[in-house]
GROMACS .gro file of C-alpha atoms in nm:
model
  454
    1MET     CA    1  -0.737  -1.019  -1.426
    2ALA     CA    2  -0.701  -0.676  -1.231
    3SER     CA    3  -0.989  -0.459  -1.191
    4GLU     CA    4  -0.978  -0.125  -1.025
    5ARG     CA    5  -1.155  -0.110  -0.657
    6ALA     CA    6  -1.117   0.132  -0.389
    7ILE     CA    7  -1.145   0.210  -0.019
    8VAL     CA    8  -1.399   0.456   0.103
    9ASN     CA    9  -1.231   0.639   0.402
   10GLY     CA   10  -1.453   0.796   0.691
   11ASP     CA   11  -1.431   1.119   0.531
   12ASN     CA   12  -1.609   0.956   0.221
   13ASP     CA   13  -1.277   1.012   0.054
   14VAL     CA   14  -1.235   0.755  -0.255
   15ILE     CA   15  -0.866   0.613  -0.270
   16PRO     CA   16  -0.904   0.381  -0.598
   17ARG     CA   17  -0.649   0.069  -0.634
   18LYS     CA   18  -0.594  -0.199  -0.838
   19MET     CA   19  -0.677  -0.574  -0.681
   20SER     CA   20  -0.727  -0.915  -0.803
   21ARG     CA   21  -1.116  -1.017  -0.864
   22MET     CA   22  -1.180  -1.317  -0.626
   23ASP     CA   23  -1.451  -1.425  -0.907
   24GLU     CA   24  -1.201  -1.411  -1.201
   25LYS     CA   25  -0.943  -1.631  -1.080
   26LYS     CA   26  -0.743  -1.954  -1.181
   27PRO     CA   27  -0.873  -2.269  -1.003
   28VAL     CA   28  -0.615  -2.256  -0.690
   29THR     CA   29  -0.623  -2.016  -0.375
   30VAL     CA   30  -0.328  -2.004  -0.169
   31VAL     CA   31  -0.380  -1.858   0.182
   32LEU     CA   32  -0.036  -1.810   0.365
   33GLY     CA   33   0.153  -1.662   0.664
   34THR     CA   34   0.323  -1.368   0.634
   35GLN     CA   35   0.525  -1.392   0.941
   36TRP     CA   36   0.606  -1.626   1.215
   37GLY     CA   37   0.282  -1.819   1.248
   38ASP     CA   38  -0.027  -1.770   1.421
   39GLU     CA   39  -0.186  -1.479   1.255
   40GLY     CA   40  -0.526  -1.644   1.206
   41LYS     CA   41  -0.502  -1.869   0.874
   42GLY     CA   42  -0.744  -2.102   0.964
   43LYS     CA   43  -1.034  -1.833   1.024
   44VAL     CA   44  -0.970  -1.695   0.701
   45VAL     CA   45  -0.933  -2.008   0.514
   46ASP     CA   46  -1.286  -2.139   0.691
   47MET     CA   47  -1.437  -1.797   0.574
   48LEU     CA   48  -1.263  -1.883   0.237
   49ALA     CA   49  -1.399  -2.266   0.216
   50THR     CA   50  -1.746  -2.157   0.201
   51LYS     CA   51  -1.707  -2.111  -0.161
   52ALA     CA   52  -1.459  -2.424  -0.214
   53ASP     CA   53  -1.506  -2.742  -0.328
   54ILE     CA   54  -1.194  -2.854  -0.188
   55CYS     CA   55  -0.979  -2.762   0.089
   56CYS     CA   56  -0.656  -2.884   0.101
   57ARG     CA   57  -0.304  -2.882   0.370
   58CYS     CA   58   0.031  -2.919   0.162
   59GLN     CA   59   0.311  -2.939   0.415
   60GLY     CA   60   0.402  -2.963   0.790
   61GLY     CA   61   0.237  -3.182   1.036
   62ASN     CA   62   0.062  -3.142   1.372
   63ASN     CA   63   0.300  -2.908   1.503
   64ALA     CA   64   0.060  -2.654   1.320
   65GLY     CA   65  -0.217  -2.508   1.523
   66HIS     CA   66  -0.525  -2.356   1.386
   67SER     CA   67  -0.838  -2.218   1.588
   68VAL     CA   68  -1.133  -2.183   1.381
   69HIS     CA   69  -1.489  -2.011   1.592
   70VAL     CA   70  -1.818  -2.109   1.427
   71ASN     CA   71  -2.109  -2.013   1.576
   72GLY     CA   72  -2.033  -1.993   1.882
   73LYS     CA   73  -1.848  -2.299   1.842
   74GLN     CA   74  -1.428  -2.368   1.911
   75PHE     CA   75  -1.240  -2.607   1.668
   76ALA     CA   76  -0.856  -2.650   1.702
   77PHE     CA   77  -0.688  -2.827   1.405
   78HIS     CA   78  -0.379  -2.948   1.385
   79LEU     CA   79  -0.351  -3.183   1.133
   80LEU     CA   80  -0.711  -3.147   0.982
   81PRO     CA   81  -0.765  -2.863   0.726
   82SER     CA   82  -0.955  -2.594   0.840
   83GLY     CA   83  -1.208  -2.566   0.544
   84ILE     CA   84  -1.327  -2.914   0.684
   85VAL     CA   85  -1.553  -2.735   0.921
   86ASN     CA   86  -1.807  -2.650   0.605
   87PRO     CA   87  -1.990  -2.926   0.531
   88SER     CA   88  -2.013  -2.890   0.099
   89CYS     CA   89  -1.642  -2.859   0.130
   90THR     CA   90  -1.388  -3.204   0.070
   91ALA     CA   91  -1.066  -3.163   0.310
   92VAL     CA   92  -0.724  -3.325   0.144
   93ILE     CA   93  -0.394  -3.387   0.320
   94GLY     CA   94  -0.179  -3.383   0.020
   95ASN     CA   95   0.183  -3.566   0.039
   96GLY     CA   96   0.384  -3.305   0.148
   97VAL     CA   97   0.224  -3.314   0.532
   98VAL     CA   98   0.369  -3.572   0.789
   99VAL     CA   99   0.081  -3.749   0.912
  100HIS     CA  100   0.069  -3.889   1.308
  101LEU     CA  101  -0.210  -4.128   1.256
  102PRO     CA  102  -0.328  -4.152   1.654
  103GLN     CA  103  -0.288  -3.772   1.707
  104LEU     CA  104  -0.517  -3.698   1.370
  105PHE     CA  105  -0.753  -3.927   1.494
  106HIS     CA  106  -0.741  -3.769   1.828
  107GLU     CA  107  -0.830  -3.517   1.689
  108ILE     CA  108  -1.095  -3.577   1.458
  109GLU     CA  109  -1.258  -3.716   1.810
  110ALA     CA  110  -1.192  -3.410   1.984
  111ASN     CA  111  -1.351  -3.166   1.680
  112LYS     CA  112  -1.670  -3.426   1.593
  113HIS     CA  113  -1.954  -3.198   1.713
  114GLY     CA  114  -1.891  -2.959   1.408
  115LEU     CA  115  -1.744  -3.250   1.124
  116ASP     CA  116  -2.039  -3.351   0.913
  117ASN     CA  117  -2.029  -3.668   0.763
  118TRP     CA  118  -1.661  -3.613   0.774
  119LYS     CA  119  -1.506  -4.000   0.631
  120GLU     CA  120  -1.709  -3.887   0.309
  121ARG     CA  121  -1.530  -3.564   0.316
  122LEU     CA  122  -1.150  -3.662   0.440
  123VAL     CA  123  -0.864  -3.740   0.161
  124ILE     CA  124  -0.520  -3.842   0.264
  125SER     CA  125  -0.219  -3.898   0.024
  126ASP     CA  126  -0.097  -4.231   0.002
  127ARG     CA  127   0.223  -4.045  -0.039
  128CYS     CA  128   0.216  -3.861   0.310
  129HIS     CA  129   0.516  -3.947   0.560
  130LEU     CA  130   0.444  -4.168   0.863
  131VAL     CA  131   0.539  -3.968   1.204
  132PHE     CA  132   0.553  -4.220   1.528
  133ASP     CA  133   0.598  -4.210   1.885
  134LEU     CA  134   0.982  -4.255   1.795
  135HIS     CA  135   1.012  -3.924   1.594
  136GLN     CA  136   0.878  -3.723   1.933
  137GLN     CA  137   1.079  -3.894   2.106
  138VAL     CA  138   1.383  -3.816   1.884
  139ASP     CA  139   1.234  -3.459   1.889
  140GLY     CA  140   1.271  -3.391   2.277
  141LEU     CA  141   1.628  -3.578   2.292
  142GLN     CA  142   1.768  -3.380   2.016
  143GLU     CA  143   1.620  -3.028   2.158
  144SER     CA  144   1.738  -3.078   2.512
  145GLY     CA  145   2.115  -3.210   2.383
  146ARG     CA  146   2.085  -2.852   2.203
  147GLY     CA  147   1.957  -2.689   2.563
  148LYS     CA  148   2.354  -2.864   2.682
  149GLN     CA  149   2.565  -2.739   2.445
  150VAL     CA  150   2.702  -2.360   2.389
  151VAL     CA  151   2.433  -2.150   2.233
  152SER     CA  152   2.528  -2.004   1.915
  153ALA     CA  153   2.399  -2.011   1.559
  154MET     CA  154   2.405  -2.357   1.525
  155HIS     CA  155   2.296  -2.526   1.864
  156ALA     CA  156   2.073  -2.278   1.989
  157VAL     CA  157   1.758  -2.459   2.145
  158ILE     CA  158   1.527  -2.383   1.845
  159GLY     CA  159   1.201  -2.424   2.064
  160THR     CA  160   1.070  -2.691   1.850
  161THR     CA  161   0.724  -2.822   1.945
  162LYS     CA  162   0.808  -3.179   2.024
  163LYS     CA  163   0.581  -3.336   1.765
  164GLY     CA  164   0.858  -3.553   1.554
  165ILE     CA  165   0.857  -3.298   1.275
  166GLY     CA  166   1.186  -3.235   1.203
  167PRO     CA  167   1.329  -3.602   1.275
  168VAL     CA  168   1.037  -3.736   1.041
  169TYR     CA  169   1.151  -3.495   0.761
  170SER     CA  170   1.524  -3.600   0.828
  171SER     CA  171   1.369  -3.953   0.780
  172LYS     CA  172   1.232  -3.866   0.449
  173ALA     CA  173   1.565  -3.633   0.338
  174THR     CA  174   1.774  -3.968   0.393
  175ARG     CA  175   1.546  -4.222   0.257
  176ASN     CA  176   1.450  -4.406   0.546
  177GLY     CA  177   1.102  -4.294   0.641
  178LEU     CA  178   0.768  -4.462   0.567
  179ARG     CA  179   0.463  -4.375   0.395
  180MET     CA  180   0.136  -4.399   0.394
  181CYS     CA  181   0.142  -4.602   0.080
  182ASP     CA  182   0.416  -4.864   0.304
  183LEU     CA  183   0.104  -4.932   0.569
  184MET     CA  184  -0.171  -4.968   0.282
  185GLY     CA  185   0.040  -5.239   0.119
  186ASN     CA  186   0.224  -5.570   0.261
  187PHE     CA  187   0.225  -5.530   0.624
  188ASP     CA  188   0.580  -5.810   0.679
  189LEU     CA  189   0.711  -5.555   0.509
  190PHE     CA  190   0.628  -5.234   0.654
  191SER     CA  191   0.715  -5.436   0.961
  192GLU     CA  192   1.096  -5.463   0.834
  193LYS     CA  193   1.125  -5.132   0.679
  194PHE     CA  194   0.942  -5.012   1.079
  195HIS     CA  195   1.277  -5.222   1.229
  196ASN     CA  196   1.517  -5.109   1.020
  197LEU     CA  197   1.396  -4.722   1.080
  198VAL     CA  198   1.396  -4.840   1.515
  199ASP     CA  199   1.770  -4.953   1.426
  200GLN     CA  200   1.897  -4.669   1.286
  201TYR     CA  201   1.795  -4.454   1.548
  202ARG     CA  202   1.884  -4.632   1.799
  203ARG     CA  203   2.251  -4.659   1.702
  204ILE     CA  204   2.278  -4.254   1.734
  205PHE     CA  205   2.017  -4.257   1.999
  206PRO     CA  206   2.089  -4.556   2.214
  207ASP     CA  207   1.870  -4.457   2.518
  208LEU     CA  208   1.589  -4.477   2.292
  209VAL     CA  209   1.257  -4.678   2.381
  210VAL     CA  210   1.060  -4.847   2.170
  211ASP     CA  211   0.865  -5.171   2.190
  212ILE     CA  212   0.825  -5.252   1.849
  213GLU     CA  213   0.571  -5.536   1.847
  214GLN     CA  214   0.356  -5.310   2.046
  215GLU     CA  215   0.368  -5.032   1.803
  216LEU     CA  216   0.329  -5.232   1.510
  217GLU     CA  217   0.036  -5.372   1.623
  218VAL     CA  218  -0.125  -5.081   1.701
  219TYR     CA  219  -0.061  -4.928   1.311
  220LYS     CA  220  -0.201  -5.277   1.236
  221GLU     CA  221  -0.583  -5.123   1.424
  222LEU     CA  222  -0.492  -4.801   1.243
  223ARG     CA  223  -0.442  -4.877   0.898
  224GLU     CA  224  -0.789  -5.023   0.873
  225ARG     CA  225  -0.889  -4.709   0.988
  226VAL     CA  226  -0.734  -4.484   0.769
  227ARG     CA  227  -0.755  -4.725   0.473
  228PRO     CA  228  -1.091  -4.598   0.346
  229LEU     CA  229  -0.964  -4.243   0.346
  230VAL     CA  230  -0.636  -4.300   0.173
  231ARG     CA  231  -0.597  -4.250  -0.214
  232GLU     CA  232  -0.351  -4.145  -0.476
  233THR     CA  233  -0.402  -3.765  -0.454
  234VAL     CA  234  -0.220  -3.613  -0.769
  235SER     CA  235  -0.448  -3.774  -1.012
  236TYR     CA  236  -0.722  -3.715  -0.774
  237LEU     CA  237  -0.671  -3.339  -0.743
  238SER     CA  238  -0.586  -3.273  -1.128
  239PHE     CA  239  -0.897  -3.428  -1.220
  240ALA     CA  240  -1.062  -3.195  -0.971
  241ILE     CA  241  -0.891  -2.892  -1.152
  242LYS     CA  242  -1.002  -3.035  -1.502
  243THR     CA  243  -1.347  -3.064  -1.437
  244GLY     CA  244  -1.382  -2.735  -1.297
  245LYS     CA  245  -1.324  -2.785  -0.891
  246SER     CA  246  -1.224  -2.471  -0.699
  247LEU     CA  247  -0.914  -2.567  -0.484
  248LEU     CA  248  -0.821  -2.354  -0.166
  249VAL     CA  249  -0.508  -2.436  -0.010
  250GLU     CA  250  -0.426  -2.397   0.342
  251GLY     CA  251  -0.053  -2.309   0.454
  252ALA     CA  252   0.048  -2.402   0.815
  253GLN     CA  253   0.325  -2.202   0.996
  254SER     CA  254   0.466  -1.909   0.769
  255THR     CA  255   0.733  -1.787   0.591
  256ILE     CA  256   0.903  -1.684   0.859
  257LEU     CA  257   0.939  -1.993   0.960
  258ASP     CA  258   1.066  -2.180   0.582
  259ILE     CA  259   1.326  -2.413   0.602
  260ASP     CA  260   1.493  -2.240   0.304
  261PHE     CA  261   1.346  -1.840   0.381
  262GLY     CA  262   1.317  -1.828   0.753
  263LEU     CA  263   1.527  -1.694   1.026
  264TYR     CA  264   1.732  -2.010   1.007
  265PRO     CA  265   1.840  -2.239   1.209
  266TYR     CA  266   1.496  -2.105   1.425
  267VAL     CA  267   1.225  -2.265   1.131
  268THR     CA  268   1.047  -2.561   1.091
  269SER     CA  269   1.118  -2.835   0.888
  270SER     CA  270   0.925  -2.738   0.553
  271ASN     CA  271   0.845  -2.475   0.318
  272CYS     CA  272   0.537  -2.287   0.425
  273SER     CA  273   0.613  -2.029   0.172
  274ILE     CA  274   0.467  -2.066  -0.180
  275GLY     CA  275   0.676  -2.310  -0.340
  276GLY     CA  276   0.562  -2.616  -0.073
  277VAL     CA  277   0.190  -2.546  -0.207
  278CYS     CA  278   0.323  -2.757  -0.546
  279THR     CA  279   0.594  -2.989  -0.417
  280GLY     CA  280   0.347  -3.064  -0.127
  281LEU     CA  281  -0.018  -3.123  -0.359
  282GLY     CA  282   0.143  -3.179  -0.684
  283ILE     CA  283  -0.002  -2.925  -0.917
  284PRO     CA  284   0.154  -2.726  -1.148
  285PRO     CA  285   0.198  -2.345  -1.049
  286HIS     CA  286   0.017  -2.204  -1.381
  287VAL     CA  287  -0.317  -2.305  -1.170
  288ILE     CA  288  -0.237  -2.104  -0.887
  289GLY     CA  289  -0.400  -1.767  -0.910
  290ASP     CA  290  -0.506  -1.560  -0.632
  291VAL     CA  291  -0.231  -1.542  -0.302
  292ILE     CA  292  -0.337  -1.422   0.023
  293GLY     CA  293  -0.122  -1.320   0.250
  294VAL     CA  294  -0.244  -1.292   0.615
  295VAL     CA  295  -0.094  -1.075   0.841
  296LYS     CA  296  -0.208  -1.022   1.208
  297ALA     CA  297  -0.206  -0.656   1.285
  298TYR     CA  298   0.072  -0.669   1.562
  299LEU     CA  299   0.353  -0.953   1.543
  300THR     CA  300   0.378  -1.253   1.749
  301ARG     CA  301   0.652  -1.595   1.771
  302VAL     CA  302   0.729  -1.833   2.002
  303GLY     CA  303   1.039  -1.990   2.028
  304SER     CA  304   1.402  -1.842   2.034
  305GLY     CA  305   1.579  -1.628   1.773
  306GLY     CA  306   1.588  -1.228   1.722
  307PHE     CA  307   1.277  -1.013   1.715
  308PRO     CA  308   1.353  -0.702   1.598
  309THR     CA  309   1.043  -0.522   1.711
  310GLU     CA  310   0.974  -0.697   2.030
  311LEU     CA  311   0.805  -0.543   2.328
  312ASP     CA  312   0.933  -0.646   2.682
  313ASN     CA  313   0.726  -0.410   2.847
  314GLU     CA  314   0.387  -0.327   2.911
  315ASP     CA  315   0.284  -0.302   2.592
  316GLY     CA  316   0.396  -0.599   2.523
  317GLU     CA  317   0.178  -0.750   2.796
  318ARG     CA  318  -0.108  -0.585   2.662
  319LEU     CA  319  -0.083  -0.730   2.310
  320LEU     CA  320  -0.023  -1.082   2.522
  321ASN     CA  321  -0.323  -1.043   2.729
  322GLY     CA  322  -0.538  -0.831   2.491
  323GLY     CA  323  -0.447  -1.094   2.187
  324HIS     CA  324  -0.460  -1.437   2.365
  325GLU     CA  325  -0.129  -1.515   2.272
  326TYR     CA  326  -0.062  -1.811   2.371
  327GLY     CA  327  -0.004  -2.153   2.141
  328THR     CA  328  -0.286  -2.373   2.021
  329THR     CA  329  -0.069  -2.674   1.957
  330THR     CA  330   0.174  -2.599   2.335
  331GLY     CA  331  -0.035  -2.339   2.489
  332ARG     CA  332   0.350  -2.146   2.500
  333PRO     CA  333   0.307  -1.786   2.551
  334ARG     CA  334   0.415  -1.622   2.227
  335ARG     CA  335   0.613  -1.317   2.236
  336CYS     CA  336   0.475  -0.964   2.132
  337GLY     CA  337   0.608  -0.665   1.958
  338TRP     CA  338   0.493  -0.432   1.664
  339LEU     CA  339   0.422  -0.502   1.333
  340ASP     CA  340   0.729  -0.551   1.132
  341LEU     CA  341   0.692  -0.399   0.729
  342VAL     CA  342   1.010  -0.474   0.681
  343MET     CA  343   0.970  -0.879   0.724
  344LEU     CA  344   0.611  -0.877   0.546
  345SER     CA  345   0.797  -0.683   0.246
  346TYR     CA  346   1.061  -0.937   0.206
  347SER     CA  347   0.789  -1.213   0.263
  348LYS     CA  348   0.538  -1.050  -0.048
  349MET     CA  349   0.903  -1.104  -0.261
  350ILE     CA  350   0.888  -1.488  -0.222
  351ASN     CA  351   0.510  -1.551  -0.231
  352GLY     CA  352   0.309  -1.278  -0.449
  353PHE     CA  353   0.110  -1.225  -0.264
  354THR     CA  354  -0.275  -1.072  -0.469
  355ALA     CA  355  -0.434  -0.969  -0.148
  356LEU     CA  356  -0.405  -0.945   0.258
  357ALA     CA  357  -0.566  -1.006   0.517
  358VAL     CA  358  -0.548  -0.819   0.861
  359THR     CA  359  -0.654  -1.019   1.131
  360LYS     CA  360  -0.668  -0.877   1.471
  361LEU     CA  361  -0.707  -0.527   1.449
  362ASP     CA  362  -0.918  -0.543   1.739
  363ILE     CA  363  -0.666  -0.600   1.971
  364LEU     CA  364  -0.492  -0.275   1.920
  365ASP     CA  365  -0.795  -0.041   2.043
  366VAL     CA  366  -0.674   0.013   2.391
  367PHE     CA  367  -0.330   0.184   2.258
  368ASP     CA  368  -0.294   0.561   2.243
  369GLU     CA  369  -0.014   0.553   1.968
  370ILE     CA  370   0.065   0.231   1.786
  371LYS     CA  371   0.400   0.166   1.615
  372VAL     CA  372   0.548   0.021   1.305
  373GLY     CA  373   0.836  -0.092   1.162
  374ILE     CA  374   0.947   0.048   0.869
  375ALA     CA  375   1.322  -0.007   0.801
  376TYR     CA  376   1.645  -0.185   0.949
  377HIS     CA  377   1.971  -0.048   1.039
  378LEU     CA  378   2.277  -0.240   1.084
  379ASP     CA  379   2.592  -0.062   1.167
  380GLY     CA  380   2.479   0.300   1.043
  381LYS     CA  381   2.340   0.159   0.705
  382LYS     CA  382   2.002   0.063   0.617
  383VAL     CA  383   1.929  -0.273   0.519
  384GLU     CA  384   1.764  -0.353   0.257
  385THR     CA  385   1.607  -0.623   0.283
  386PHE     CA  386   1.523  -0.938   0.615
  387PRO     CA  387   1.842  -1.053   0.679
  388ALA     CA  388   1.933  -1.442   0.645
  389SER     CA  389   2.145  -1.444   0.939
  390ASP     CA  390   1.995  -1.422   1.326
  391GLU     CA  391   2.302  -1.299   1.460
  392ASP     CA  392   2.252  -0.957   1.215
  393LEU     CA  393   1.902  -0.980   1.307
  394GLN     CA  394   1.976  -0.960   1.669
  395LYS     CA  395   2.179  -0.647   1.571
  396VAL     CA  396   1.956  -0.443   1.394
  397LYS     CA  397   1.776  -0.133   1.501
  398VAL     CA  398   1.463  -0.049   1.394
  399GLU     CA  399   1.331   0.271   1.217
  400TYR     CA  400   0.936   0.301   1.314
  401SER     CA  401   0.653   0.524   1.198
  402VAL     CA  402   0.435   0.641   1.520
  403LEU     CA  403   0.054   0.641   1.405
  404PRO     CA  404  -0.233   0.753   1.611
  405GLY     CA  405  -0.448   0.513   1.783
  406TRP     CA  406  -0.822   0.511   1.770
  407LYS     CA  407  -0.925   0.451   2.129
  408GLU     CA  408  -1.270   0.307   2.019
  409LYS     CA  409  -1.334  -0.063   2.031
  410THR     CA  410  -1.407  -0.224   1.635
  411GLU     CA  411  -1.528  -0.536   1.735
  412ASN     CA  412  -1.895  -0.421   1.618
  413ALA     CA  413  -1.788  -0.326   1.273
  414ARG     CA  414  -1.923  -0.514   0.959
  415LYS     CA  415  -1.788  -0.192   0.697
  416PHE     CA  416  -1.430  -0.010   0.651
  417SER     CA  417  -1.637   0.258   0.664
  418GLU     CA  418  -1.718   0.188   1.004
  419LEU     CA  419  -1.361   0.163   1.159
  420PRO     CA  420  -1.274   0.411   1.347
  421LEU     CA  421  -1.052   0.679   1.074
  422ASN     CA  422  -0.746   0.637   1.258
  423ALA     CA  423  -0.834   0.252   1.239
  424GLN     CA  424  -0.871   0.320   0.839
  425LYS     CA  425  -0.524   0.452   0.812
  426TYR     CA  426  -0.326   0.219   0.990
  427VAL     CA  427  -0.470  -0.084   0.749
  428GLU     CA  428  -0.431   0.233   0.450
  429PHE     CA  429  -0.045   0.234   0.569
  430ILE     CA  430   0.017  -0.095   0.543
  431GLN     CA  431  -0.141  -0.142   0.175
  432ASP     CA  432   0.055   0.181   0.077
  433TYR     CA  433   0.402   0.057   0.225
  434LEU     CA  434   0.351  -0.291   0.111
  435HIS     CA  435   0.171  -0.237  -0.252
  436VAL     CA  436  -0.089  -0.546  -0.195
  437PRO     CA  437  -0.473  -0.438  -0.161
  438VAL     CA  438  -0.587  -0.547   0.169
  439ARG     CA  439  -0.903  -0.753   0.101
  440TRP     CA  440  -1.041  -0.840   0.463
  441ILE     CA  441  -0.958  -0.715   0.771
  442GLY     CA  442  -1.004  -0.939   1.134
  443VAL     CA  443  -1.198  -0.725   1.438
  444GLY     CA  444  -1.305  -1.042   1.613
  445LYS     CA  445  -1.304  -1.426   1.681
  446ASP     CA  446  -1.607  -1.550   1.458
  447ARG     CA  447  -1.655  -1.593   1.109
  448ASP     CA  448  -1.874  -1.313   1.085
  449SER     CA  449  -1.597  -1.061   1.237
  450MET     CA  450  -1.435  -1.028   0.900
  451ILE     CA  451  -1.483  -0.724   0.700
  452GLU     CA  452  -1.471  -0.752   0.348
  453VAL     CA  453  -1.329  -0.480   0.194
  454PHE     CA  454  -1.478  -0.372  -0.170
   0.00000   0.00000   0.00000
């Protein structure tokens, strides 16, 4: 249900707008990335999880990286839903997630300083596919093989995290994968299936090194550690919804990395847009209410592929260093550029955002002027939407709007009216272009540095 909202700017002008009310919503709220990932979804999820009963991951694996800062403590999550930091929130790893069990327990150990009672609050779907070390080996072999070939649309180095995510989704699609329920069942049958999986990969990669018996011993121990956490989550979540529980779904990666809608082939191996929520958790579409798009106030990406607004200059270096733009999972420096509203419009079409959270606005404090990409032109003609082809994306010319900077620190602002006037206008420009209300604005790392706009 929509209600009238308003932004009050520095001159006390009231800007009326429609927005979905978070206290009058359906039981499931979804948080998705709108760009190339690294938008700060973990921080937004952590903030919203304080009012949620259950926080879910629906896709991806430990190639995701979400950083959360709470009360001076820093958490780095790859498989765990970020909402697990909140002691009243149950965390669910849904069937669409692929799980590397050694990484999962390593991650729990690394973050246990803030995970109270995690054993009672972590649930893993019995339908999750398992990532094995051999998948990670194959990932590296495939990526290095691409690098030896002529770079083309189909043979370019993708820039994967080498976490085995693509190969395990491939095993899933060819019906050779092993799931959590296989590990929980007859171990002799699990062992037989694992032997078959290794044999299939060795036929493709003869140099693949797998100590099968040692690996099986590891998983015999791991299955007892994970057993108390595993359950059938479709009925679990269905019952939670029917009994009035609120669910928060945390998307990993982002829309422009989606296997179908992203910049193929420079994409991840799962559906990280709105459709992946239903298939990755087994929930019906009609229970989804608010869909929140997380937008970094500028643009970053890792890996190869087109990047029309990329800044290969001093301004790009200022964004890189000011925003500490290094991957949570790999530590790789991110490519940086100006905000791209053509991309965001495309992302909005796919996901149907009801509200936006703009993060890292404070990183723009140092600029005299700020550019925003508002249109693409290809071969002298305006392009109506984000291209499917990376070849086309690399050739587009960007039309920019140039906005004045504010040259003031925003990190201490806690109300929209406390932001510099030009910072308010920057946020309003995004909102007006996309016709989606901005509900939150991030001006720092910690949970309390999110401005909620009423």
